Coordinates of C-alpha atoms and ligand atoms in Angstrom, one line a residue:
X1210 CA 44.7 42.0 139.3
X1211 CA 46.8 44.6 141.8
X1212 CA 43.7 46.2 142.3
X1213 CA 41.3 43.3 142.9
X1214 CA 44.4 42.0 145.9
X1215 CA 44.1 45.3 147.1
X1216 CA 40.4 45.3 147.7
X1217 CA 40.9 42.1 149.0
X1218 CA 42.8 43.0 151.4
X1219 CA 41.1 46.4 152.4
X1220 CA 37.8 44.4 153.0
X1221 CA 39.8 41.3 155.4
X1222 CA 41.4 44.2 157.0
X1223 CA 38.3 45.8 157.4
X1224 CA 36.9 42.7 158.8
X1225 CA 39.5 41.9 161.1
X1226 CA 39.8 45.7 162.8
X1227 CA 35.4 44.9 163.2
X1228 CA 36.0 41.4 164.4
X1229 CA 38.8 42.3 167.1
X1230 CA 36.8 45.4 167.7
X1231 CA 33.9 43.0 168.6
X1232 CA 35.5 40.4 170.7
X1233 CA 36.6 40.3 174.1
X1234 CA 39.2 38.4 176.0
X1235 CA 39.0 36.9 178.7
X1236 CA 41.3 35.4 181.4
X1237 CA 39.4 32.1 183.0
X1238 CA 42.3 30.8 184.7
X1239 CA 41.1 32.3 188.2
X1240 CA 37.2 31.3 188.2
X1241 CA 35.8 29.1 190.4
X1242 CA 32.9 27.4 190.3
X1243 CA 30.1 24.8 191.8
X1244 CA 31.7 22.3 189.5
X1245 CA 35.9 22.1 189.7
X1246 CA 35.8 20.4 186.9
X1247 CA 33.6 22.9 184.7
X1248 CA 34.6 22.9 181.0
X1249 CA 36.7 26.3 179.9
X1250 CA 33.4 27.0 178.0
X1251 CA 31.4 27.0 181.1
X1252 CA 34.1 29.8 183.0
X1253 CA 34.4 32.0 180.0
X1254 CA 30.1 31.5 180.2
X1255 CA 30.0 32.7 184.0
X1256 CA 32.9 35.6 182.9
X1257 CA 30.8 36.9 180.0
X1258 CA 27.5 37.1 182.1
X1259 CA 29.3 39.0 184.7
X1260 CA 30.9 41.3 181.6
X1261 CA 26.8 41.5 180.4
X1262 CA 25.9 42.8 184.0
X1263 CA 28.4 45.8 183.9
X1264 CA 27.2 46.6 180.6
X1265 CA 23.2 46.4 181.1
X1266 CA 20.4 44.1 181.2
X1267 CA 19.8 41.1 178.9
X1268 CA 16.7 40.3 176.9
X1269 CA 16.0 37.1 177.9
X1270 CA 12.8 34.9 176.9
X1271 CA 11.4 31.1 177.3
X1272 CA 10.8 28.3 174.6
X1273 CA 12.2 31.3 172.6
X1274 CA 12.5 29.6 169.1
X1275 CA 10.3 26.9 170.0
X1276 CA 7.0 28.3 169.4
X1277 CA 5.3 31.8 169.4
X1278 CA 1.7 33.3 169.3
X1279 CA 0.1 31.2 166.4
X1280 CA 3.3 29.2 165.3
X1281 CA 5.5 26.3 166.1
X1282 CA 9.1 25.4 164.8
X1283 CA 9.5 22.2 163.0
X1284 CA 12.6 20.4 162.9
X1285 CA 13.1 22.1 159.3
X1286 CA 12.2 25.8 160.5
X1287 CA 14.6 28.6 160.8
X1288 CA 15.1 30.3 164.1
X1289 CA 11.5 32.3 164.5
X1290 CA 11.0 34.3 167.6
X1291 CA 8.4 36.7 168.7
X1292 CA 10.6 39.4 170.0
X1293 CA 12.4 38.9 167.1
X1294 CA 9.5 39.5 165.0
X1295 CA 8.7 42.7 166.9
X1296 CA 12.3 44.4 167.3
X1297 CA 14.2 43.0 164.7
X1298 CA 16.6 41.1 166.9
X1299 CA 17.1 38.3 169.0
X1300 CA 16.5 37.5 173.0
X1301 CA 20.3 37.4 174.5
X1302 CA 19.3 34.4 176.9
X1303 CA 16.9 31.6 175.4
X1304 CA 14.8 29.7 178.2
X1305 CA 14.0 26.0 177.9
X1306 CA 12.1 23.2 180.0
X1307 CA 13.2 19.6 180.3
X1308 CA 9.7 18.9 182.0
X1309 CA 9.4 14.8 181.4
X1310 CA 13.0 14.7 180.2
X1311 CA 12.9 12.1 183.1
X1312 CA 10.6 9.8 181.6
X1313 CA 12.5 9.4 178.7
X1314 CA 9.8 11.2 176.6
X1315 CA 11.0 12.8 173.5
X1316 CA 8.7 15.9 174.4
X1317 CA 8.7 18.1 176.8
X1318 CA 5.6 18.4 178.9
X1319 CA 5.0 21.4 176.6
X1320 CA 5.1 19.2 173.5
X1321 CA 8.5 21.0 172.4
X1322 CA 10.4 18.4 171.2
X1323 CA 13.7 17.4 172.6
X1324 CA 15.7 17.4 169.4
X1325 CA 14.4 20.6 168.0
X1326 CA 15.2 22.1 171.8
X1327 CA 18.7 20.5 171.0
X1328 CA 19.2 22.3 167.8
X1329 CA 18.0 25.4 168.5
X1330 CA 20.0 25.7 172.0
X1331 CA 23.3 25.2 169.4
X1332 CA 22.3 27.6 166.9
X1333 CA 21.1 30.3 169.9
X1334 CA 25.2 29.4 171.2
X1335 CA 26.6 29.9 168.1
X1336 CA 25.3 33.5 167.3
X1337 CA 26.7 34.1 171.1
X1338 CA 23.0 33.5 172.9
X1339 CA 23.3 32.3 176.6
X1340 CA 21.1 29.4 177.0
X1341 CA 19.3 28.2 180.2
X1342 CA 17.5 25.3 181.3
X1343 CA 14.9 24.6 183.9
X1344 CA 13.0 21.0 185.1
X1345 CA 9.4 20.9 185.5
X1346 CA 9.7 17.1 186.9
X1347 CA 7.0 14.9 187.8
X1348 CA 6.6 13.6 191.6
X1349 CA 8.5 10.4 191.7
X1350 CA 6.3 9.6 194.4
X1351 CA 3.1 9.6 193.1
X1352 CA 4.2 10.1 189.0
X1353 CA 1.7 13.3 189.3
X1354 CA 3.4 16.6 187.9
X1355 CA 5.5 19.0 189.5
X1356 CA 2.7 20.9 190.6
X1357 CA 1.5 17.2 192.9
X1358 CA 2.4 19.0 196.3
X1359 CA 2.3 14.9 197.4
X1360 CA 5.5 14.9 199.5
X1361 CA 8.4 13.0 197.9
X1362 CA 11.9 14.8 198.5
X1363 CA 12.9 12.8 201.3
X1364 CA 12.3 9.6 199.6
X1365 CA 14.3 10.3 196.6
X1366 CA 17.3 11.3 198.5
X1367 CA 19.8 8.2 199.8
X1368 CA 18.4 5.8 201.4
X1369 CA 14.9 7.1 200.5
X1370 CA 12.5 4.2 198.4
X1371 CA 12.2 6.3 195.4
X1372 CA 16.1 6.7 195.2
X1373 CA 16.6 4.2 192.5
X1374 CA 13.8 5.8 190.0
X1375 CA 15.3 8.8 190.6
X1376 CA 18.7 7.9 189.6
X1377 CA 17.3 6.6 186.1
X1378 CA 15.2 10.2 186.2
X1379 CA 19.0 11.7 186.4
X1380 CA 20.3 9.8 184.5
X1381 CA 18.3 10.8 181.8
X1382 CA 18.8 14.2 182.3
X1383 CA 22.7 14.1 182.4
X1384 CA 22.3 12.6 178.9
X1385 CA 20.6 15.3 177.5
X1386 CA 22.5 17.6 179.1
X1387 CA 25.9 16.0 177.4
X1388 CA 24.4 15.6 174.4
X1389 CA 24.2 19.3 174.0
X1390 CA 27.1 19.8 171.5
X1391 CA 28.7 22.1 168.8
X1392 CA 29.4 21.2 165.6
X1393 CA 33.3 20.4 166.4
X1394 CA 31.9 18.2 169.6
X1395 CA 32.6 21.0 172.2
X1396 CA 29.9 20.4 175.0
X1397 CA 28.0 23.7 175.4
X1398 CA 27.7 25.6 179.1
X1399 CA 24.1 25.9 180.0
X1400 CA 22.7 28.0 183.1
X1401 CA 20.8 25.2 184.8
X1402 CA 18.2 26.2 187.1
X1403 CA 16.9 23.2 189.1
X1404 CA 14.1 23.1 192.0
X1405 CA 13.2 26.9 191.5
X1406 CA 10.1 29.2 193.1
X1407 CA 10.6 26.8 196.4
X1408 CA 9.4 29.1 198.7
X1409 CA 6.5 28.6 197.2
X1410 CA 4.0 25.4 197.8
X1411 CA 2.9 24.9 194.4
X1412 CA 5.7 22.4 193.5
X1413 CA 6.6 18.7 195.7
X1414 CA 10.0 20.6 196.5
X1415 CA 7.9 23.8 197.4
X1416 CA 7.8 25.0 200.8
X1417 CA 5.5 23.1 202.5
X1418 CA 5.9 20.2 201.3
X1419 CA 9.4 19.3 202.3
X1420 CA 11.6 20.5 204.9
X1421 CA 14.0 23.2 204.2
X1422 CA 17.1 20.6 205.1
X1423 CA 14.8 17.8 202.5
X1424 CA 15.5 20.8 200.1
X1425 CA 18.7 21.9 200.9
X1426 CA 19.9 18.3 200.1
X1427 CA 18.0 17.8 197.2
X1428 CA 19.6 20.6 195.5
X1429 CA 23.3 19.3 197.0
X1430 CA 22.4 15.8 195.8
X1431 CA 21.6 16.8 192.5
X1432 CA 24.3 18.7 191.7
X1433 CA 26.8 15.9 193.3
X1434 CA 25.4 13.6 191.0
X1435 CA 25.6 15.7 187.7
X1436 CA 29.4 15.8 188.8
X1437 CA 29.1 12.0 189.4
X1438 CA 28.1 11.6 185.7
X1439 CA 30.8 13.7 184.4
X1440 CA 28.3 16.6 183.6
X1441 CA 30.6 19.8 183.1
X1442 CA 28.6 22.2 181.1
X1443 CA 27.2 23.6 183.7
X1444 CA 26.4 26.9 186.0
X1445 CA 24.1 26.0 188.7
X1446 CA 21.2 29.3 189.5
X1447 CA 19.2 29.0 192.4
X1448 CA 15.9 31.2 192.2
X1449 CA 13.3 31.6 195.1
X1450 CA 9.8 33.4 193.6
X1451 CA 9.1 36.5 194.7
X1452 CA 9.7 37.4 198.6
X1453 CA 7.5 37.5 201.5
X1454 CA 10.2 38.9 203.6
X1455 CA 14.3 39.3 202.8
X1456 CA 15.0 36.7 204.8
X1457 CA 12.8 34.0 202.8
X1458 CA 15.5 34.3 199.9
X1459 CA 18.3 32.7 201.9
X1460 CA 16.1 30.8 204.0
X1461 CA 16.6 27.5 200.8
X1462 CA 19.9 28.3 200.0
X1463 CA 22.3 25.2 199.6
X1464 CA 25.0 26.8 200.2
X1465 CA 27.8 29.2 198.3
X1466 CA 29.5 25.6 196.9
X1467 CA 26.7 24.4 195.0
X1468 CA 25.0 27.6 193.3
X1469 CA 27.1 29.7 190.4
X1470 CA 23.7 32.0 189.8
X1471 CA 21.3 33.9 191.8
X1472 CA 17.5 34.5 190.4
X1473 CA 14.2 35.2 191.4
X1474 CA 10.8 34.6 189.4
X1475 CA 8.6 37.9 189.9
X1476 CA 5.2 38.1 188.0
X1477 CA 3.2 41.5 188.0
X1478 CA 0.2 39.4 188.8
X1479 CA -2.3 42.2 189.0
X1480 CA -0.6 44.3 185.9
X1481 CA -0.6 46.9 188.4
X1482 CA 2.4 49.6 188.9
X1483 CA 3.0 48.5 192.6
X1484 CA 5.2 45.9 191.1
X1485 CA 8.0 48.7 190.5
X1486 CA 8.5 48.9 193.9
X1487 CA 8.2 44.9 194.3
X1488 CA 11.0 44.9 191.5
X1489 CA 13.1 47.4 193.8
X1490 CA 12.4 45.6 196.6
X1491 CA 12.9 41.7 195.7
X1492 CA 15.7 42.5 193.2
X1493 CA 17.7 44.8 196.7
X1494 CA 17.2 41.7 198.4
X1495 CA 18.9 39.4 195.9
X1496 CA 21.9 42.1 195.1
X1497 CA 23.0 41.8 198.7
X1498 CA 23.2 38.5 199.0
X1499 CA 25.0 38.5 195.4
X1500 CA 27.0 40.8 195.8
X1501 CA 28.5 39.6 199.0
X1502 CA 29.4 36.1 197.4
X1503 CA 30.1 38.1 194.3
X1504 CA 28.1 36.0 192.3
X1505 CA 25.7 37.3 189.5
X1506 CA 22.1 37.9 189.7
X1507 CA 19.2 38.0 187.1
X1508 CA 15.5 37.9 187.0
X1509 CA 15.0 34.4 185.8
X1510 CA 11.2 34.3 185.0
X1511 CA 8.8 37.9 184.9
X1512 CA 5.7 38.7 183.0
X1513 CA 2.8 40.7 183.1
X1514 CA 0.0 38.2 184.0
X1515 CA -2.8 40.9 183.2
X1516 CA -1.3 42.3 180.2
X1517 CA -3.4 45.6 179.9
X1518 CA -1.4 48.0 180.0
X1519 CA 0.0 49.3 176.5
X1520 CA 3.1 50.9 177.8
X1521 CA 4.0 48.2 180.6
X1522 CA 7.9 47.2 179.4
X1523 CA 8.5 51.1 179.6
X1524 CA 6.5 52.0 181.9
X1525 CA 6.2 49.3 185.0
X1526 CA 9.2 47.0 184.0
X1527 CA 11.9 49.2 183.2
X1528 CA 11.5 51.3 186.4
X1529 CA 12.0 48.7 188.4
X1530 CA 14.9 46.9 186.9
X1531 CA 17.2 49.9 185.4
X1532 CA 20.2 50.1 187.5
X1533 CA 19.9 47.2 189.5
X1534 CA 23.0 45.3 188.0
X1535 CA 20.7 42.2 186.8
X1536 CA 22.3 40.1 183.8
X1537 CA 19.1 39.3 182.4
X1538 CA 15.6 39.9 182.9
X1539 CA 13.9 36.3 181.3
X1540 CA 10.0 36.5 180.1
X1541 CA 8.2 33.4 180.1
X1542 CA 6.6 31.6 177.5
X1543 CA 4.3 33.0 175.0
X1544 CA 2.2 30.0 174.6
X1545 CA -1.2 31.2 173.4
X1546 CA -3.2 34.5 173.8
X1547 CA -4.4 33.9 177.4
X1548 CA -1.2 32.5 178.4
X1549 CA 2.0 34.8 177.1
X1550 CA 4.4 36.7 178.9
X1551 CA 6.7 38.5 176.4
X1552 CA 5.3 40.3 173.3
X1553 CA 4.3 39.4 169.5
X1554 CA 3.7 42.3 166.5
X1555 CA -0.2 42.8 167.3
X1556 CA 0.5 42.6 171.3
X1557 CA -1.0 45.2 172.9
X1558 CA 2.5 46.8 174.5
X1559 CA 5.0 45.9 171.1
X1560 CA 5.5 49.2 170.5
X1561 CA 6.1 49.8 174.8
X1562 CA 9.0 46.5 173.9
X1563 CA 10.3 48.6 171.1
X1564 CA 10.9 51.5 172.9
X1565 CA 12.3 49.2 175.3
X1566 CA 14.7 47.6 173.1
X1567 CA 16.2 51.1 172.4
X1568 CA 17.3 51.9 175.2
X1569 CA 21.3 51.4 175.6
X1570 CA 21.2 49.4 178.6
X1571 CA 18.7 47.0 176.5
X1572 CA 20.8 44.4 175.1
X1573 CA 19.9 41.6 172.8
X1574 CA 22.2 39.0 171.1
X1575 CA 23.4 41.0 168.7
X1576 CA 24.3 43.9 170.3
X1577 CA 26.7 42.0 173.0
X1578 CA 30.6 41.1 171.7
X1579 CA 32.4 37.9 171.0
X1580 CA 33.6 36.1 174.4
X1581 CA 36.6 34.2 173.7
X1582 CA 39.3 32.4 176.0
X1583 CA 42.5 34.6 176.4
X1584 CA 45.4 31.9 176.0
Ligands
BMA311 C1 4.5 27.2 183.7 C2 3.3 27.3 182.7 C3 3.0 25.9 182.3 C4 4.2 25.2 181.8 C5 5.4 25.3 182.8 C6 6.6 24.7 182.2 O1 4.7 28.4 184.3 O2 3.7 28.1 181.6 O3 2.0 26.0 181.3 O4 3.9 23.8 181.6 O5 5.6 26.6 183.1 O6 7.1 25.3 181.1

């Protein structure tokens, strides 16, 4: 009996010397945010991607335990991922897309359903994943997709004819957004990236097709009104696609009061290994205007669009994002063999991901600590 209490109590104090090891405290009592009113949850979220930053460079990826190359999560499945599959751990940040959230749909406009995206987004919390969320709305004006360039931001904004749809549209997506919950009822921080890649034209609230003030406000309005709706769980990014010129990444920016996050989407669209110095170059851009505001930066969207190249990750990627003091680097969705962005176990560059993966300033969601409050 003596001896069995004194296991017992080797192995709890075992446990606790690991656990302590593994957990970090930290004071939230002097951050501000977009949102005054942000939960504690949603400081201690913006604190520990800072904390991420100084240590190195999350793994980040898109519809991460939605789907992979040739599978898809049920509502019963366990919490698959392709990296996962290749490395043996999991993506720190987890992507997801409330595309048609606004219609009241109960898929997104990638068929992912919204109550599987609901439980996995509280299990990917839970094992201390940072989880982020982006809209791929329809045109209120013409209920085409995001990519109808038909203009429409003006007319959503006060005043505008579309303003009352558009209020049931947010409406809809503050619901989802509070019903994101742990199992004690806790409403869990998100990263919410709204109205991204506006300097380009692909999108209504792209470039040329709204004026940069149409934007501006949208992004204020939007933001005002997730306040309006009692929506605290969340950090607001703001991420331009890749850059023309420097000035193009301020040239949408709402302001210091509405944005927590800074990003930028950068593809290596010809697979080429000019895109290390477009990495350099668009990621320098972003760092000054972060670091000025002190606000943290990642790469919220990247890929190789042409994946040839068997040693890309190591090779191209890595080059151009080591030492830059991004939080995350996200890779977009691996939807199907012509259309993927991170890697699966017969990819053509896993074993360029692996060797990626080891390197110390890698970090996936096991290897960062446990972020808790300091009371
Ligand atoms: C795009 C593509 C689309 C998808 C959209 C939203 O970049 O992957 O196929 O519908 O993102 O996830």
């Amino acid at each position: 009996m003596k001896n069995t209490f004194r296991l017992t109590y080797f192995v709890i104090s075992l446990l606790l010397f690991y656990s302590c090891g593994s957990t970090k405290y930290i004071d939230i009592s002097e951050t501000k945010l977009t949102d005054d009113a942000a939960t504690p949850e949603t400081k201690l979220l913006f604190q520990k991607i800072k904390s991420i930053a100084n240590d190195g460079i999350g793994i980040g990826h898109q519809d991460a335990t939605a789907y992979g190359l040739n599978w898809k999560a049920s509502d019963k499945d366990t919490f698959r991922n392709d990296i996962h599959d290749v490395v043996g751990k999991y993506p720190l940040v987890h992507g997801w897309e409330i595309g048609h959230i606004e219609l009241g749909n109960t898929i997104n406009l990638d068929t992912v359903s919204f109550n599987l995206m609901r439980k996995q987004i509280a299990t990917a919390h839970k094992l201390g994943g940072i989880n982020t969320i982006s809209w791929h709305l329809d045109n209120p004006a013409t209920d085409g997709s995001s990519w109808d360039p038909t203009p429409a931001a003006g007319s959503i904004l006060p005043n505008g004819e579309n303003r009352d749809k558009y209020l049931t549209w947010v409406n809809r997506l503050a619901d989802f957004i509070k019903s994101l919950k742990t199992d004690s009822g806790t409403a869990i921080p998100v990263v919410f990236r709204p109205y991204h890649e506006m300097n380009g034209s692909w999108f209504w609230w792209g470039a040329n097709n709204c004026t940069t003030e149409e934007y501006k406000e949208l992004f204020r309005d939007l933001v005002n009104l997730m306040k309006e709706k009692s929506v605290h769980n969340l950090l607001y990014a703001y991420a331009p696609n890749s850059l023309n010129s420097p000035e193009e990444y301020e040239r949408f920016y709402p302001g210091d009061e509405y944005v927590d996050i800074l990003g930028i989407d950068i593809y290596n669209h010809s697979g080429d290994s000019s895109f290390v110095e477009k990495l350099k170059k668009d990621i320098g851009v972003m760092r000054d205007f972060a670091e000025t505001r002190n606000k943290p930066y990642a790469i919220t969207e990247t890929g190789n669009v042409k994946p040839e190249n068997p040693n890309w990750f190591t090779e191209i990627l890595y080059p151009g994002i080591e030492n830059s003091g991004i939080a995350w680097v996200l890779f977009w969705r691996n939807a199907r063999e012509n259309h993927y962005f991170a890697t699966y176990p017969s990819e053509i560059a896993a074993d360029s991901f692996k060797k990626l993966g080891q390197k110390n300033d890698i970090l996936f969601m096991e290897d960062v600590k446990t972020y808790k409050i300091k009371k």
